[in-house]
């Protein structure tokens, strides 16, 4: 065991111009063998004293947000500083050596864990991470991790939503009167934060409190979704399909394309929803999701109304007087029908005619009304929705 310690120390120790391998081996031997260092003992000579951990959180990146499972995945590391009273030495006795790097498994370290972790509770750090120790016994430990934390994600304002998620760290092995976690010099550091194509960090906060006699440090991160992709690939196509749907009422029934056009627009909505399904939140409550259902409902309404219109368009019986009275207020052109005998073919013989409404006139009038009513309803609903989202 001592030989292994010597080898690791020689490889990992940072040397100055006056330091030698013998100095490093002597220092490691004195600290961990001669002094009988015990990593299981809290490193304060008076066990009634409080050990303070100074912790800074370096946020490296936002890996992803899972709305369905309410999970935030981030990458970063904790810069943790504490004083180990059993790891002090006089540099003059060891060739001026003022600091060493030792594998984290050789020293006492706090049992820091992610309190609101999404997976099972586990201690931070791994065997490849070293700790740096200086002559005064101050230890610097920087465990690098991919953190999966729980987060209450509200997609109501998707894709213009903001999410505030907490990343809480706690020492599960010690009470708050034994080990206390405090904010370090910088708190939460975003200088190394890498750009993400979907999420942008807009603010951070830090909270310190005591949880069931355990000291806890909570980093609050507020992120904003970048809406550009969703606007170009989802929102704009939905609005354009809604506009195309309204023009069903512009096509005349005699064209023979009215029903086919309305069904095509409806199917376009359905197929588009299937295509973009993977990009939409998997949870309910999105205002934009309700807007898409509204547009799909308008398309369904258009198909049903078109089918009924075509049913009446080819009727030859007289239009009821009530419907004729409704149409009386519009500007219309009427078809002239003569009452003379078919044998009287000369135009001069036509001395009496009357104007009569037909079902074709009524359907044309209904298309005019439905177009403008649907246009105003869709426009108003769209404005209200996007005012809320923005």
Coordinates of C-alpha atoms in Angstrom, one line a residue:
X1 CA 0.0 0.0 0.0
X2 CA 2.7 2.6 0.8
X3 CA 4.4 1.8 -2.5
X4 CA 1.2 2.6 -4.4
X5 CA 0.9 5.8 -2.5
X6 CA 4.4 6.8 -3.4
X7 CA 3.9 6.0 -7.1
X8 CA 0.7 8.0 -7.3
X9 CA 2.2 10.9 -5.5
X10 CA 5.3 11.0 -7.7
X11 CA 3.1 11.1 -10.8
X12 CA 0.5 13.6 -9.6
X13 CA 2.5 16.0 -7.5
X14 CA 3.2 19.4 -9.0
X15 CA 6.9 20.2 -8.3
X16 CA 8.8 23.5 -8.0
X17 CA 12.5 23.9 -9.0
X18 CA 13.7 22.7 -5.6
X19 CA 11.5 19.7 -5.2
X20 CA 12.5 16.1 -5.8
X21 CA 10.8 12.8 -5.9
X22 CA 12.2 12.0 -2.5
X23 CA 10.6 15.2 -1.1
X24 CA 7.3 14.0 -2.4
X25 CA 7.6 10.5 -1.1
X26 CA 8.6 11.8 2.3
X27 CA 5.7 14.2 2.5
X28 CA 3.1 11.5 1.4
X29 CA 4.6 9.0 3.9
X30 CA 4.5 11.5 6.8
X31 CA 1.0 12.6 6.0
X32 CA -0.7 9.3 5.4
X33 CA 1.5 6.7 7.1
X34 CA 3.5 8.2 9.9
X35 CA 0.7 10.4 11.1
X36 CA -1.8 7.5 10.6
X37 CA -4.2 9.6 8.7
X38 CA -7.8 8.3 8.8
X39 CA -10.1 9.4 6.1
X40 CA -13.1 8.2 8.0
X41 CA -12.6 10.8 10.7
X42 CA -14.0 14.3 10.2
X43 CA -10.8 16.4 9.8
X44 CA -11.0 18.7 12.8
X45 CA -8.9 18.1 15.9
X46 CA -11.8 19.2 18.2
X47 CA -14.8 17.1 17.0
X48 CA -17.1 19.7 18.4
X49 CA -15.9 22.3 15.9
X50 CA -17.9 23.0 12.8
X51 CA -16.3 22.2 9.4
X52 CA -17.3 24.7 6.7
X53 CA -17.4 23.7 3.0
X54 CA -17.1 26.6 0.5
X55 CA -18.8 25.5 -2.7
X56 CA -19.0 27.1 -6.2
X57 CA -21.0 25.6 -9.0
X58 CA -19.5 25.9 -12.5
X59 CA -22.3 25.4 -15.0
X60 CA -20.9 24.0 -18.3
X61 CA -24.0 23.3 -20.3
X62 CA -27.7 22.7 -20.5
X63 CA -27.9 19.2 -22.0
X64 CA -31.7 19.0 -22.3
X65 CA -35.1 19.4 -20.8
X66 CA -37.6 16.5 -20.7
X67 CA -41.1 17.9 -20.3
X68 CA -42.8 14.6 -19.9
X69 CA -40.6 13.3 -17.1
X70 CA -40.0 16.7 -15.6
X71 CA -36.2 16.4 -15.8
X72 CA -33.4 18.9 -16.3
X73 CA -30.0 17.6 -17.5
X74 CA -27.0 19.8 -17.0
X75 CA -23.2 19.4 -17.1
X76 CA -20.9 21.1 -14.6
X77 CA -18.6 20.7 -11.6
X78 CA -18.5 21.8 -8.0
X79 CA -15.4 23.6 -6.8
X80 CA -15.3 22.6 -3.1
X81 CA -12.9 24.0 -0.5
X82 CA -12.4 23.0 3.1
X83 CA -9.6 22.8 5.7
X84 CA -8.3 19.5 6.8
X85 CA -6.4 20.0 10.0
X86 CA -4.6 16.7 9.7
X87 CA -3.0 17.6 6.3
X88 CA -0.7 20.5 7.3
X89 CA 3.1 20.6 6.9
X90 CA 6.2 22.8 6.9
X91 CA 7.4 23.3 3.3
X92 CA 11.0 23.8 4.5
X93 CA 11.1 20.2 5.5
X94 CA 10.1 19.0 2.0
X95 CA 12.2 21.0 -0.4
X96 CA 9.7 24.0 -0.4
X97 CA 6.8 21.9 -1.6
X98 CA 3.6 23.9 -1.0
X99 CA 0.9 21.7 -2.6
X100 CA 0.3 18.2 -3.8
X101 CA -2.4 16.4 -5.8
X102 CA -3.7 13.2 -4.3
X103 CA -6.5 10.8 -5.5
X104 CA -9.7 11.7 -3.8
X105 CA -10.1 8.2 -2.3
X106 CA -7.1 8.9 0.0
X107 CA -8.5 11.8 1.9
X108 CA -11.7 12.6 3.8
X109 CA -14.2 14.4 1.7
X110 CA -17.8 15.4 2.2
X111 CA -20.6 13.1 1.1
X112 CA -22.1 15.6 -1.3
X113 CA -25.0 14.4 -3.3
X114 CA -27.7 15.9 -5.6
X115 CA -30.7 16.0 -3.3
X116 CA -33.3 16.4 -6.1
X117 CA -31.6 14.0 -8.4
X118 CA -33.7 12.1 -10.9
X119 CA -31.8 8.8 -10.5
X120 CA -30.8 7.0 -7.3
X121 CA -28.9 9.0 -4.6
X122 CA -25.2 8.6 -5.1
X123 CA -22.0 10.4 -3.9
X124 CA -20.3 12.8 -6.3
X125 CA -16.9 12.2 -7.7
X126 CA -15.0 9.3 -9.2
X127 CA -11.7 7.5 -8.8
X128 CA -10.0 9.5 -11.6
X129 CA -10.5 12.8 -9.7
X130 CA -7.7 14.2 -7.6
X131 CA -7.8 16.7 -4.8
X132 CA -5.3 19.5 -4.3
X133 CA -3.9 20.1 -0.8
X134 CA -1.7 23.0 0.2
X135 CA 0.5 23.6 3.2
X136 CA -2.2 25.0 5.4
X137 CA -4.4 21.9 5.0
X138 CA -6.9 23.5 2.6
X139 CA -8.3 20.9 0.2
X140 CA -9.8 21.7 -3.2
X141 CA -12.1 19.1 -4.7
X142 CA -13.8 19.5 -8.1
X143 CA -16.1 16.6 -9.0
X144 CA -17.3 16.8 -12.6
X145 CA -20.7 15.4 -13.2
X146 CA -23.7 15.2 -15.6
X147 CA -26.6 16.2 -13.2
X148 CA -30.1 14.9 -13.8
X149 CA -32.4 16.9 -11.5
X150 CA -36.1 17.1 -11.0
X151 CA -37.8 20.3 -12.3
X152 CA -41.4 21.4 -12.4
X153 CA -41.7 22.3 -16.1
X154 CA -44.6 24.4 -17.2
X155 CA -45.2 24.3 -21.0
X156 CA -48.2 26.6 -21.0
X157 CA -46.4 29.3 -23.0
X158 CA -44.5 26.9 -25.3
X159 CA -42.4 27.8 -27.4
X160 CA -41.9 31.1 -25.7
X161 CA -41.6 29.6 -22.2
X162 CA -39.2 30.2 -19.3
X163 CA -38.3 27.5 -16.9
X164 CA -36.8 27.9 -13.4
X165 CA -35.1 24.8 -12.1
X166 CA -33.3 24.1 -8.8
X167 CA -30.2 22.0 -8.4
X168 CA -29.8 21.2 -4.7
X169 CA -26.7 19.7 -3.0
X170 CA -26.6 18.3 0.5
X171 CA -24.2 16.3 2.7
X172 CA -26.2 13.3 3.7
X173 CA -23.6 11.9 6.1
X174 CA -23.3 14.8 8.5
X175 CA -25.6 17.1 10.4
X176 CA -25.6 20.9 9.9
X177 CA -23.7 21.4 13.2
X178 CA -20.9 19.1 11.9
X179 CA -20.6 20.1 8.3
X180 CA -22.1 23.2 6.8
X181 CA -22.2 24.0 3.1
X182 CA -21.8 27.7 2.3
X183 CA -21.5 29.8 -0.8
X184 CA -18.0 30.1 -2.2
X185 CA -16.3 33.1 -3.7
X186 CA -18.3 33.1 -6.9
X187 CA -21.5 31.1 -6.1
X188 CA -22.6 29.9 -9.5
X189 CA -20.2 30.5 -12.4
X190 CA -21.4 30.6 -16.1
X191 CA -18.1 31.7 -17.7
X192 CA -17.6 28.3 -19.2
X193 CA -21.2 27.9 -20.3
X194 CA -21.5 26.4 -23.8
X195 CA -24.2 27.7 -26.2
X196 CA -27.2 25.5 -26.6
X197 CA -29.4 25.4 -29.7
X198 CA -32.7 25.3 -27.7
X199 CA -32.1 26.8 -24.2
X200 CA -30.5 29.9 -23.0
X201 CA -29.6 30.7 -19.4
X202 CA -31.0 34.2 -18.5
X203 CA -30.5 34.3 -14.7
X204 CA -29.2 32.4 -11.7
X205 CA -29.8 32.6 -7.9
X206 CA -28.4 30.9 -4.9
X207 CA -30.1 29.8 -1.7
X208 CA -28.7 28.3 1.5
X209 CA -30.8 26.7 4.2
X210 CA -31.1 23.7 6.5
X211 CA -33.1 20.7 5.6
X212 CA -33.9 18.2 8.4
X213 CA -30.7 19.2 10.2
X214 CA -28.8 18.8 7.0
X215 CA -27.1 21.8 5.4
X216 CA -28.3 22.4 1.8
X217 CA -27.1 24.7 -1.0
X218 CA -29.6 25.3 -3.9
X219 CA -28.7 26.8 -7.2
X220 CA -31.7 28.2 -9.1
X221 CA -31.3 28.4 -12.9
X222 CA -33.8 30.2 -15.1
X223 CA -33.6 29.2 -18.8
X224 CA -35.5 30.4 -21.8
X225 CA -36.4 28.4 -24.9
X226 CA -35.2 29.7 -28.2
X227 CA -38.4 29.9 -30.3
X228 CA -36.9 30.4 -33.8
X229 CA -37.1 26.7 -34.9
X230 CA -40.6 26.3 -33.6
X231 CA -41.9 29.5 -35.2
X232 CA -40.5 28.6 -38.7
X233 CA -41.4 24.9 -38.6
X234 CA -44.6 24.7 -36.6
X235 CA -46.3 28.0 -35.9
X236 CA -46.1 29.6 -39.4
X237 CA -47.3 26.4 -41.2
X238 CA -50.2 26.1 -38.9
X239 CA -51.3 29.7 -39.5
X240 CA -50.9 29.3 -43.3
X241 CA -53.0 26.1 -43.3
X242 CA -55.6 28.0 -41.3
X243 CA -55.7 30.6 -44.0
X244 CA -56.0 28.0 -46.8
X245 CA -58.9 26.4 -44.8
X246 CA -60.9 29.7 -45.0
X247 CA -60.7 29.8 -48.7
X248 CA -62.9 26.8 -48.9
X249 CA -65.8 29.3 -48.7
X250 CA -64.4 31.2 -51.7
X251 CA -64.6 28.3 -54.1
X252 CA -68.0 28.1 -55.9
X253 CA -69.9 24.9 -55.5
X254 CA -70.3 24.5 -59.2
X255 CA -66.5 24.1 -59.6
X256 CA -66.7 20.5 -58.3
X257 CA -63.5 21.1 -56.2
X258 CA -65.1 22.5 -53.1
X259 CA -65.4 19.2 -51.1
X260 CA -62.1 17.8 -52.3
X261 CA -60.3 21.1 -51.3
X262 CA -61.8 21.1 -47.8
X263 CA -60.9 17.5 -47.1
X264 CA -57.3 18.1 -48.5
X265 CA -56.8 20.9 -46.0
X266 CA -58.2 18.9 -43.1
X267 CA -55.9 15.9 -44.0
X268 CA -53.0 18.4 -44.3
X269 CA -53.6 19.4 -40.7
X270 CA -53.8 15.8 -39.5
X271 CA -50.6 14.8 -41.3
X272 CA -48.7 17.9 -40.1
X273 CA -49.6 17.1 -36.5
X274 CA -48.1 13.6 -36.9
X275 CA -44.9 15.0 -38.4
X276 CA -44.3 17.7 -35.7
X277 CA -45.5 15.5 -32.9
X278 CA -41.9 14.7 -31.8
X279 CA -41.2 18.5 -31.5
X280 CA -44.2 19.3 -29.3
X281 CA -44.2 18.9 -25.5
X282 CA -45.5 15.6 -24.3
X283 CA -47.6 17.2 -21.5
X284 CA -50.9 18.9 -21.6
X285 CA -51.6 22.6 -20.9
X286 CA -49.9 24.3 -23.8
X287 CA -51.7 27.3 -25.2
X288 CA -50.3 26.6 -28.6
X289 CA -51.5 23.0 -28.4
X290 CA -55.0 24.3 -27.8
X291 CA -54.6 26.7 -30.7
X292 CA -53.7 23.8 -33.0
X293 CA -56.8 21.8 -31.8
X294 CA -58.8 25.0 -32.5
X295 CA -57.5 25.2 -36.1
X296 CA -58.1 21.5 -36.6
X297 CA -61.7 22.0 -35.3
X298 CA -62.2 24.9 -37.8
X299 CA -61.0 22.6 -40.6
X300 CA -63.5 19.8 -39.4
X301 CA -66.3 22.4 -39.3
X302 CA -65.5 23.5 -42.8
X303 CA -65.7 19.9 -44.2
X304 CA -69.0 19.3 -42.5
X305 CA -70.5 22.6 -43.7
X306 CA -69.3 22.1 -47.2
X307 CA -71.0 18.6 -47.3
X308 CA -74.3 20.2 -46.2
X309 CA -73.9 23.1 -48.6
X310 CA -73.5 20.7 -51.6
X311 CA -76.5 18.8 -50.4
X312 CA -78.7 21.9 -50.8
X313 CA -76.9 23.4 -53.8
X314 CA -78.5 21.0 -56.3
X315 CA -82.1 21.3 -54.9
X316 CA -84.7 22.6 -57.3
X317 CA -87.5 23.3 -54.9
X318 CA -88.3 27.0 -53.9
X319 CA -86.3 28.6 -51.2
X320 CA -88.4 29.2 -48.1
X321 CA -89.5 32.8 -47.7
X322 CA -87.6 33.2 -44.4
X323 CA -84.3 32.4 -46.1
X324 CA -85.2 34.7 -49.0
X325 CA -85.8 37.5 -46.5
X326 CA -82.4 36.9 -44.9
X327 CA -80.8 37.3 -48.3
X328 CA -82.8 40.4 -49.2
X329 CA -80.2 42.7 -47.5
X330 CA -77.3 41.7 -49.6
X331 CA -76.1 43.0 -53.0
X332 CA -77.0 40.2 -55.3
X333 CA -77.7 39.5 -59.0
X334 CA -80.9 37.7 -59.7
X335 CA -81.8 35.4 -62.4
X336 CA -84.7 36.4 -64.7
X337 CA -87.3 33.8 -65.4
X338 CA -90.1 34.5 -67.9
X339 CA -93.7 33.3 -67.5
X340 CA -94.6 33.4 -71.1
X341 CA -95.5 30.4 -73.2
X342 CA -92.6 28.6 -74.7
X343 CA -94.2 29.0 -78.1
X344 CA -93.9 32.8 -78.0
X345 CA -90.2 33.0 -78.9
X346 CA -89.9 36.6 -79.8
X347 CA -88.3 39.0 -77.2
X348 CA -91.0 41.5 -77.9
X349 CA -93.6 39.1 -76.7
X350 CA -92.0 39.0 -73.2
X351 CA -94.1 41.5 -71.2
X352 CA -93.8 40.1 -67.7
X353 CA -91.0 38.7 -65.7
X354 CA -90.2 38.1 -62.1
X355 CA -87.1 37.7 -60.0
X356 CA -86.7 34.5 -57.9
X357 CA -84.1 33.3 -55.3
X358 CA -82.6 29.8 -55.8
X359 CA -80.7 27.4 -53.6
X360 CA -77.6 28.3 -55.5
X361 CA -78.0 31.9 -54.5
X362 CA -78.5 31.0 -50.9
X363 CA -75.3 28.8 -50.9
X364 CA -73.4 31.6 -52.4
X365 CA -74.7 34.0 -49.8
X366 CA -73.9 31.5 -47.1
X367 CA -70.3 31.2 -48.3
X368 CA -69.9 35.0 -48.1
X369 CA -71.1 35.1 -44.5
X370 CA -69.1 32.0 -43.4
X371 CA -65.9 33.3 -44.9
X372 CA -66.0 36.6 -43.1
X373 CA -67.3 35.2 -39.8
X374 CA -64.6 32.4 -39.9
X375 CA -61.9 34.9 -40.8
X376 CA -62.8 37.2 -37.9
X377 CA -63.0 34.3 -35.4
X378 CA -59.7 32.8 -36.5
X379 CA -58.0 36.2 -36.6
X380 CA -59.3 37.2 -33.2
X381 CA -58.3 33.9 -31.6
X382 CA -54.9 34.0 -33.2
X383 CA -54.2 37.5 -31.9
X384 CA -55.3 36.6 -28.4
X385 CA -53.2 33.4 -28.3
X386 CA -50.0 35.0 -29.5
X387 CA -50.5 38.0 -27.2
X388 CA -50.6 35.5 -24.3
X389 CA -47.6 33.6 -25.6
X390 CA -45.5 36.7 -26.0

